[in-house]
Short mmCIF file of C-alpha atoms and ligand atoms in Angstrom, two decimals:
data_model
loop_
_atom_site.label_atom_id
_atom_site.label_comp_id
_atom_site.label_asym_id
_atom_site.label_seq_id
_atom_site.Cartn_x
_atom_site.Cartn_y
_atom_site.Cartn_z
CA UNK A 274 -8.39 -13.18 -1.78
CA UNK A 275 -9.46 -9.55 -2.13
CA UNK A 276 -6.97 -7.71 -4.31
CA UNK A 277 -6.12 -4.13 -3.52
CA UNK A 278 -6.66 -1.87 -6.53
CA UNK A 279 -3.61 0.12 -5.37
CA UNK A 280 -0.71 -1.84 -6.76
CA UNK A 281 1.44 -0.84 -3.81
CA UNK A 282 5.21 -1.37 -3.83
CA UNK A 283 6.02 -3.91 -1.14
CA UNK A 284 2.37 -4.89 -0.74
CA UNK A 285 1.78 -8.05 1.21
CA UNK A 286 -0.70 -9.77 -1.10
CA UNK A 287 1.77 -12.48 -2.12
CA UNK A 288 2.81 -13.11 1.48
CA UNK A 289 -0.59 -13.48 3.10
CA UNK A 290 -0.40 -17.28 3.14
CA UNK A 291 2.84 -16.98 5.11
CA UNK A 292 1.63 -14.20 7.42
CA UNK A 293 -1.84 -15.41 8.37
CA UNK A 294 -0.73 -18.70 10.01
CA UNK A 295 1.16 -16.49 12.50
CA UNK A 296 -1.89 -14.37 13.35
CA UNK A 297 -4.19 -15.24 16.27
CA UNK A 298 -7.11 -17.45 15.23
CA UNK A 299 -9.82 -15.28 16.75
CA UNK A 300 -9.47 -11.54 16.37
CA UNK A 301 -11.98 -9.02 17.65
CA UNK A 302 -10.54 -5.77 16.31
CA UNK A 303 -7.74 -5.93 13.74
CA UNK A 304 -5.55 -2.86 13.32
CA UNK A 305 -3.68 -2.66 10.01
CA UNK A 306 -1.17 0.06 10.86
CA UNK A 307 0.74 1.67 7.94
CA UNK A 308 -1.82 -0.12 5.74
CA UNK A 309 -0.71 1.18 2.31
CA UNK A 310 -2.92 -0.60 -0.23
CA UNK A 311 -4.51 -2.48 2.72
CA UNK A 312 -3.82 -5.93 1.28
CA UNK A 313 -3.62 -7.35 4.81
CA UNK A 314 -6.64 -5.57 6.34
CA UNK A 315 -8.78 -6.46 3.32
CA UNK A 316 -8.15 -10.17 3.75
CA UNK A 317 -7.87 -10.78 7.47
CA UNK A 318 -10.58 -12.59 9.34
CA UNK A 319 -11.69 -10.30 12.19
CA UNK A 320 -14.89 -8.80 13.58
CA UNK A 321 -13.77 -5.20 13.01
CA UNK A 322 -10.92 -3.92 10.88
CA UNK A 323 -9.31 -0.47 11.00
CA UNK A 324 -6.71 0.44 8.42
CA UNK A 325 -4.49 3.42 9.23
CA UNK A 326 -1.94 5.17 7.07
CA UNK A 327 -0.48 8.65 7.50
CA UNK A 328 -0.70 9.26 3.76
CA UNK A 329 -3.87 11.33 3.29
CA UNK A 330 -4.03 10.59 -0.44
CA UNK A 331 -3.85 6.82 0.09
CA UNK A 332 -6.66 6.89 2.63
CA UNK A 333 -8.76 9.23 0.48
CA UNK A 334 -8.29 6.83 -2.45
CA UNK A 335 -9.32 3.77 -0.46
CA UNK A 336 -12.35 5.58 0.96
CA UNK A 337 -13.43 6.84 -2.46
CA UNK A 338 -13.03 3.45 -4.16
CA UNK A 339 -15.10 2.01 -1.40
CA UNK A 340 -17.78 4.71 -1.40
CA UNK A 341 -18.49 5.12 -5.14
CA UNK A 342 -20.14 2.37 -7.16
CA UNK A 343 -17.87 0.39 -9.47
CA UNK A 344 -19.79 1.68 -12.49
CA UNK A 345 -19.38 5.29 -11.44
CA UNK A 346 -15.64 4.84 -10.83
CA UNK A 347 -15.20 3.22 -14.27
CA UNK A 348 -17.35 5.88 -15.99
CA UNK A 349 -15.34 8.68 -14.40
CA UNK A 350 -12.03 7.00 -15.26
CA UNK A 351 -13.08 6.37 -18.86
CA UNK A 352 -14.13 10.03 -18.97
CA UNK A 353 -10.54 11.06 -18.07
CA UNK A 354 -9.11 8.46 -20.50
CA UNK A 355 -11.19 9.81 -23.40
CA UNK A 356 -10.71 13.48 -22.58
CA UNK A 357 -6.94 13.13 -22.30
CA UNK A 358 -6.68 10.70 -25.26
CA UNK A 359 -5.04 7.91 -23.27
CA UNK A 360 -4.88 4.32 -24.46
CA UNK A 361 -7.81 2.05 -23.69
CA UNK A 362 -6.69 -1.49 -24.49
CA UNK A 363 -9.58 -2.96 -22.52
CA UNK A 364 -12.21 -1.46 -24.84
CA UNK A 365 -10.20 -1.09 -28.07
CA UNK A 366 -7.85 -4.09 -27.96
CA UNK A 367 -4.06 -3.90 -28.12
CA UNK A 368 -3.62 -3.95 -31.89
CA UNK A 369 -4.48 -0.30 -32.52
CA UNK A 370 -1.58 0.74 -30.21
CA UNK A 371 1.08 -1.68 -31.51
CA UNK A 372 2.71 0.79 -33.91
CA UNK A 373 3.50 3.11 -30.97
CA UNK A 374 5.21 0.40 -28.93
CA UNK A 375 9.01 0.55 -28.87
CA UNK A 376 11.09 -2.21 -27.24
CA UNK A 377 9.63 -3.12 -23.88
CA UNK A 378 8.19 0.33 -23.21
CA UNK A 379 4.59 -0.81 -23.57
CA UNK A 380 2.15 2.07 -23.93
CA UNK A 381 4.57 4.69 -22.62
CA UNK A 382 5.07 6.54 -25.90
CA UNK A 383 1.38 6.54 -26.81
CA UNK A 384 0.36 7.90 -23.42
CA UNK A 385 3.20 10.34 -22.71
CA UNK A 386 1.43 13.52 -23.86
CA UNK A 387 -2.05 12.75 -22.55
CA UNK A 388 -0.64 11.55 -19.23
CA UNK A 389 1.36 14.78 -18.76
CA UNK A 390 -1.82 16.79 -19.41
CA UNK A 391 -3.88 14.67 -17.03
CA UNK A 392 -1.21 15.08 -14.33
CA UNK A 393 -1.23 18.88 -14.75
CA UNK A 394 -5.03 18.84 -14.62
CA UNK A 395 -4.90 16.85 -11.37
CA UNK A 396 -2.22 19.08 -9.87
CA UNK A 397 -4.26 22.22 -10.72
CA UNK A 398 -6.83 20.84 -8.29
CA UNK A 399 -9.96 22.38 -9.77
CA UNK A 400 -12.28 19.47 -8.95
CA UNK A 401 -15.85 19.89 -7.77
CA UNK A 402 -15.51 17.17 -5.15
CA UNK A 403 -12.67 15.41 -3.35
CA UNK A 404 -14.09 12.13 -4.74
CA UNK A 405 -13.49 13.37 -8.33
CA UNK A 406 -9.98 14.34 -7.34
CA UNK A 407 -9.37 10.86 -5.87
CA UNK A 408 -10.69 9.10 -9.01
CA UNK A 409 -8.41 11.30 -11.13
CA UNK A 410 -5.48 10.31 -8.92
CA UNK A 411 -6.44 6.65 -9.27
CA UNK A 412 -6.43 7.10 -13.06
CA UNK A 413 -2.93 8.59 -12.85
CA UNK A 414 -1.84 5.74 -10.64
CA UNK A 415 -3.05 3.22 -13.20
CA UNK A 416 -1.07 4.94 -15.99
CA UNK A 417 2.08 5.95 -14.10
CA UNK A 418 5.45 4.28 -13.72
CA UNK A 419 5.34 1.37 -11.26
CA UNK A 420 1.85 2.51 -10.13
CA UNK A 421 3.65 4.40 -7.35
CA UNK A 422 2.20 7.33 -5.44
CA UNK A 423 4.77 10.09 -5.15
CA UNK A 424 4.35 13.81 -4.52
CA UNK A 425 7.01 16.52 -4.59
CA UNK A 426 7.64 18.91 -1.69
CA UNK A 427 4.98 21.29 -3.08
CA UNK A 428 2.43 18.45 -2.84
CA UNK A 429 2.26 17.89 -6.61
CA UNK A 430 1.97 14.35 -7.98
CA UNK A 431 5.19 13.78 -9.91
CA UNK A 432 5.38 10.19 -11.14
CA UNK A 433 6.31 9.84 -14.83
CA UNK A 434 4.18 7.92 -17.32
CA UNK A 435 4.29 4.10 -17.20
CA UNK A 436 3.81 1.23 -19.63
CA UNK A 437 0.29 0.08 -18.79
CA UNK A 438 -3.27 1.35 -18.86
CA UNK A 439 -6.65 0.61 -17.27
CA UNK A 440 -6.42 -3.00 -18.39
CA UNK A 441 -8.32 -6.13 -17.48
CA UNK A 442 -6.04 -7.00 -14.57
CA UNK A 443 -6.57 -3.64 -12.79
CA UNK A 444 -10.31 -3.75 -13.52
CA UNK A 445 -10.45 -7.21 -11.93
CA UNK A 446 -8.69 -5.88 -8.83
CA UNK A 447 -11.24 -3.09 -8.59
CA UNK A 448 -14.11 -5.60 -8.89
CA UNK A 449 -12.49 -7.84 -6.28
CA UNK A 450 -12.08 -4.88 -3.92
CA UNK A 451 -15.69 -3.70 -4.35
CA UNK A 452 -17.10 -7.20 -3.99
CA UNK A 453 -14.90 -8.21 -1.08
CA UNK A 454 -15.68 -5.12 0.98
CA UNK A 455 -19.45 -5.62 0.82
CA UNK A 456 -19.65 -7.70 3.97
CA UNK A 457 -16.61 -6.35 5.81
CA UNK A 458 -16.72 -4.14 8.85
CA UNK A 459 -13.74 -2.09 7.74
CA UNK A 460 -12.68 1.54 8.17
CA UNK A 461 -9.89 3.54 6.55
CA UNK A 462 -8.43 6.30 8.69
CA UNK A 463 -5.61 8.74 8.08
CA UNK A 464 -3.29 8.76 11.04
CA UNK A 465 0.28 8.46 12.18
CA UNK A 466 1.30 5.21 13.94
CA UNK A 467 1.41 7.06 17.29
CA UNK A 468 -2.40 6.84 17.35
CA UNK A 469 -1.97 3.23 18.54
CA UNK A 470 -1.58 4.53 22.09
CA UNK A 471 -4.94 6.28 21.90
CA UNK A 472 -6.89 3.24 20.70
CA UNK A 473 -9.15 1.45 23.10
CA UNK A 474 -7.75 -2.06 22.60
CA UNK A 475 -8.77 -5.30 24.32
CA UNK A 476 -6.81 -8.48 24.83
CA UNK A 477 -8.53 -10.17 21.89
CA UNK A 478 -7.62 -7.29 19.55
CA UNK A 479 -4.57 -7.57 17.34
CA UNK A 480 -2.25 -5.00 15.79
CA UNK A 481 -0.36 -5.67 12.57
CA UNK A 482 2.24 -3.08 11.55
CA UNK A 483 3.95 -2.85 8.19
CA UNK A 484 6.00 0.36 8.34
CA UNK A 485 8.58 1.56 5.81
CA UNK A 486 11.74 -0.49 6.35
CA UNK A 487 14.76 1.37 7.65
CA UNK A 488 17.22 -0.49 5.44
CA UNK A 489 15.23 -0.64 2.20
CA UNK A 490 14.21 2.12 -0.11
CA UNK A 491 10.64 2.66 -1.34
CA UNK A 492 8.65 5.75 -2.32
CA UNK A 493 6.70 5.66 0.97
CA UNK A 494 9.92 5.88 3.02
CA UNK A 495 9.31 9.60 2.43
CA UNK A 496 5.63 9.60 3.40
CA UNK A 497 5.38 13.07 4.96
CA UNK A 498 8.98 13.00 6.13
CA UNK A 499 11.74 10.45 5.86
CA UNK A 500 11.46 7.17 7.77
CA UNK A 501 14.61 7.31 9.90
CA UNK A 502 16.15 5.96 13.11
CA UNK A 503 14.10 8.37 15.23
CA UNK A 504 10.79 7.12 13.78
CA UNK A 505 11.92 3.51 13.95
CA UNK A 506 12.77 3.93 17.65
CA UNK A 507 9.46 5.69 18.37
CA UNK A 508 7.52 2.92 16.65
CA UNK A 509 9.33 0.27 18.66
CA UNK A 510 8.50 2.11 21.89
CA UNK A 511 4.82 2.23 20.89
CA UNK A 512 4.97 -1.54 20.35
CA UNK A 513 6.48 -1.99 23.81
CA UNK A 514 3.53 -0.03 25.16
CA UNK A 515 1.19 -2.57 23.49
CA UNK A 516 3.24 -5.42 24.90
CA UNK A 517 2.95 -4.01 28.43
CA UNK A 518 -0.85 -3.80 27.99
CA UNK A 519 -0.92 -7.48 26.95
CA UNK A 520 -2.03 -6.66 23.39
CA UNK A 521 -0.62 -8.96 20.70
CA UNK A 522 1.18 -7.44 17.74
CA UNK A 523 3.02 -8.58 14.63
CA UNK A 524 5.55 -6.35 12.91
CA UNK A 525 6.68 -6.92 9.32
CA UNK A 526 10.20 -5.83 8.54
CA UNK A 527 13.50 -6.53 6.84
CA UNK A 528 16.31 -7.39 9.26
CA UNK A 529 19.13 -7.74 6.73
CA UNK A 530 19.61 -6.62 3.18
CA UNK A 531 22.96 -7.61 1.70
CA UNK A 532 25.53 -6.36 4.21
CA UNK A 533 23.04 -3.95 5.81
CA UNK A 534 21.57 -4.93 9.17
CA UNK A 535 18.81 -3.13 11.04
CA UNK A 536 20.73 -3.08 14.31
CA UNK A 537 18.11 -1.02 16.18
CA UNK A 538 15.45 -3.60 15.44
CA UNK A 539 17.66 -6.62 16.05
CA UNK A 540 18.80 -5.48 19.49
CA UNK A 541 15.20 -4.52 20.42
CA UNK A 542 14.00 -8.02 19.47
CA UNK A 543 16.75 -9.69 21.48
CA UNK A 544 16.31 -7.43 24.50
CA UNK A 545 12.58 -8.11 24.66
CA UNK A 546 12.79 -11.76 23.62
CA UNK A 547 10.26 -11.37 20.83
CA UNK A 548 9.80 -14.10 18.20
CA UNK A 549 11.36 -13.82 14.76
CA UNK A 550 9.38 -15.63 12.05
CA UNK A 551 11.17 -15.78 8.70
CA UNK A 552 9.26 -15.01 5.52
CA UNK A 553 10.60 -16.26 2.22
CA UNK A 554 10.20 -13.71 -0.50
CA UNK A 555 12.62 -11.23 -2.00
CA UNK A 556 10.42 -8.88 -4.02
CA UNK A 557 12.31 -10.02 -7.10
CA UNK A 558 9.32 -9.56 -9.32
CA UNK A 559 7.93 -6.49 -7.60
CA UNK A 560 8.44 -2.87 -8.43
CA UNK A 561 11.45 -2.11 -6.24
CA UNK A 562 14.20 -0.65 -8.42
CA UNK A 563 16.62 -3.11 -10.04
CA UNK A 564 19.51 -2.58 -7.60
CA UNK A 565 17.18 -3.11 -4.64
CA UNK A 566 15.64 -6.20 -6.19
CA UNK A 567 18.94 -7.96 -6.80
CA UNK A 568 20.14 -7.78 -3.18
CA UNK A 569 18.89 -10.67 -1.06
CA UNK A 570 16.98 -9.60 2.01
CA UNK A 571 15.79 -11.26 5.17
CA UNK A 572 12.12 -10.49 5.57
CA UNK A 573 10.64 -11.24 8.97
CA UNK A 574 7.49 -11.06 11.03
CA UNK A 575 8.22 -10.15 14.65
CA UNK A 576 5.61 -11.22 17.17
CA UNK A 577 5.26 -10.64 20.91
CA UNK A 578 3.65 -14.08 21.25
CA UNK A 579 4.47 -17.56 20.03
CA UNK A 580 2.18 -19.41 17.67
C1 LIG B 205 5.38 -1.13 3.61
S1 LIG B 205 4.13 0.05 3.20
C2 LIG B 205 2.69 -0.83 3.66
C3 LIG B 205 2.26 -1.81 2.62
C4 LIG B 205 0.97 -2.50 2.97
N1 LIG B 205 1.09 -3.42 4.07
C5 LIG B 205 0.37 -3.20 1.76
O1 LIG B 205 0.20 -4.43 1.80
O2 LIG B 205 0.06 -2.52 0.77
C6 LIG B 205 4.36 1.24 4.46
C7 LIG B 205 3.26 2.29 4.63
O3 LIG B 205 3.57 3.07 5.79
C8 LIG B 205 3.02 4.36 5.62
N2 LIG B 205 3.66 5.27 6.59
C9 LIG B 205 4.85 5.90 6.52
N3 LIG B 205 5.09 6.63 7.62
C10 LIG B 205 4.01 6.44 8.43
C11 LIG B 205 3.65 6.95 9.72
N4 LIG B 205 4.46 7.78 10.39
N5 LIG B 205 2.47 6.56 10.27
C12 LIG B 205 1.61 5.73 9.58
N6 LIG B 205 1.90 5.24 8.35
C13 LIG B 205 3.08 5.59 7.78
C14 LIG B 205 3.32 4.67 4.16
O4 LIG B 205 2.46 5.68 3.68
C15 LIG B 205 3.11 3.31 3.51
O5 LIG B 205 1.80 3.22 2.99
#
């Protein structure tokens, strides 16, 4: 499995073995719509893969991590780490940071000051190239709380410092990403989901969509503007368009969370007689906030075909 270096909240990496058996066996062009960290697009077996997300920064990050050599990415990141005096447990070991660790806050205290400076440096946006800016953002992502990407209304990155650093696990994900992409015909494109209608799709193409979920709450529910009933309804009408053209699609979503039901989605599924495939996973160990994690949810994959 190719691991996405973007440790995306709600990423599908741990669900791939449940999702893939529902996908068509032979796929010409695979569209990973609302791709986030692209964990699905990176691992699917298809002739061509296009990953779309409307978040410009996410796409820029994926493109940069793909374009630059692994060595150059690491050199640039270690440059930021040294300049801003951040922890480097990979090269220095953990022991030299132990005295700064309080409770279960990991490296938070050690990195607080350097992280705040690096974030200001990034937000000042005085980079020579957009690739340098993207590597700086990746460095922030590695050091920030939950590894979440969040910008304020003025477009400034505003995640607080987290507990971890550029450790072995994240380095391994970067290696896996670089290695895995070598032989893949994959593209990353910034676009809104409405682009689906403009794509030249054939019957052996397949569209997978993993939008923000109406009844859950993640950072990307505010990607550009809030994911609301209007967007949900528009997305569902785009999927009906695909259905009319005879193009197969699979939509990931959450139908119920505690007492909350996505009624728009449920009535759309029933009206169009689409298949509901249940997925068993509740994000208990993921980075959703505690309240969200504790509430059981019904995760589903909706398909306009039967397997
Ligand atoms: C559930 S996440 C996708 C996670 C992804 N499947 C993964 O494995 O990492 C939803 C994504 O939808 C994107 N998004 C939100 N609104 C969108 C829109 N209008 N058009 C396209 N993408 C959108 C967000 O930026 C976010 O990356």
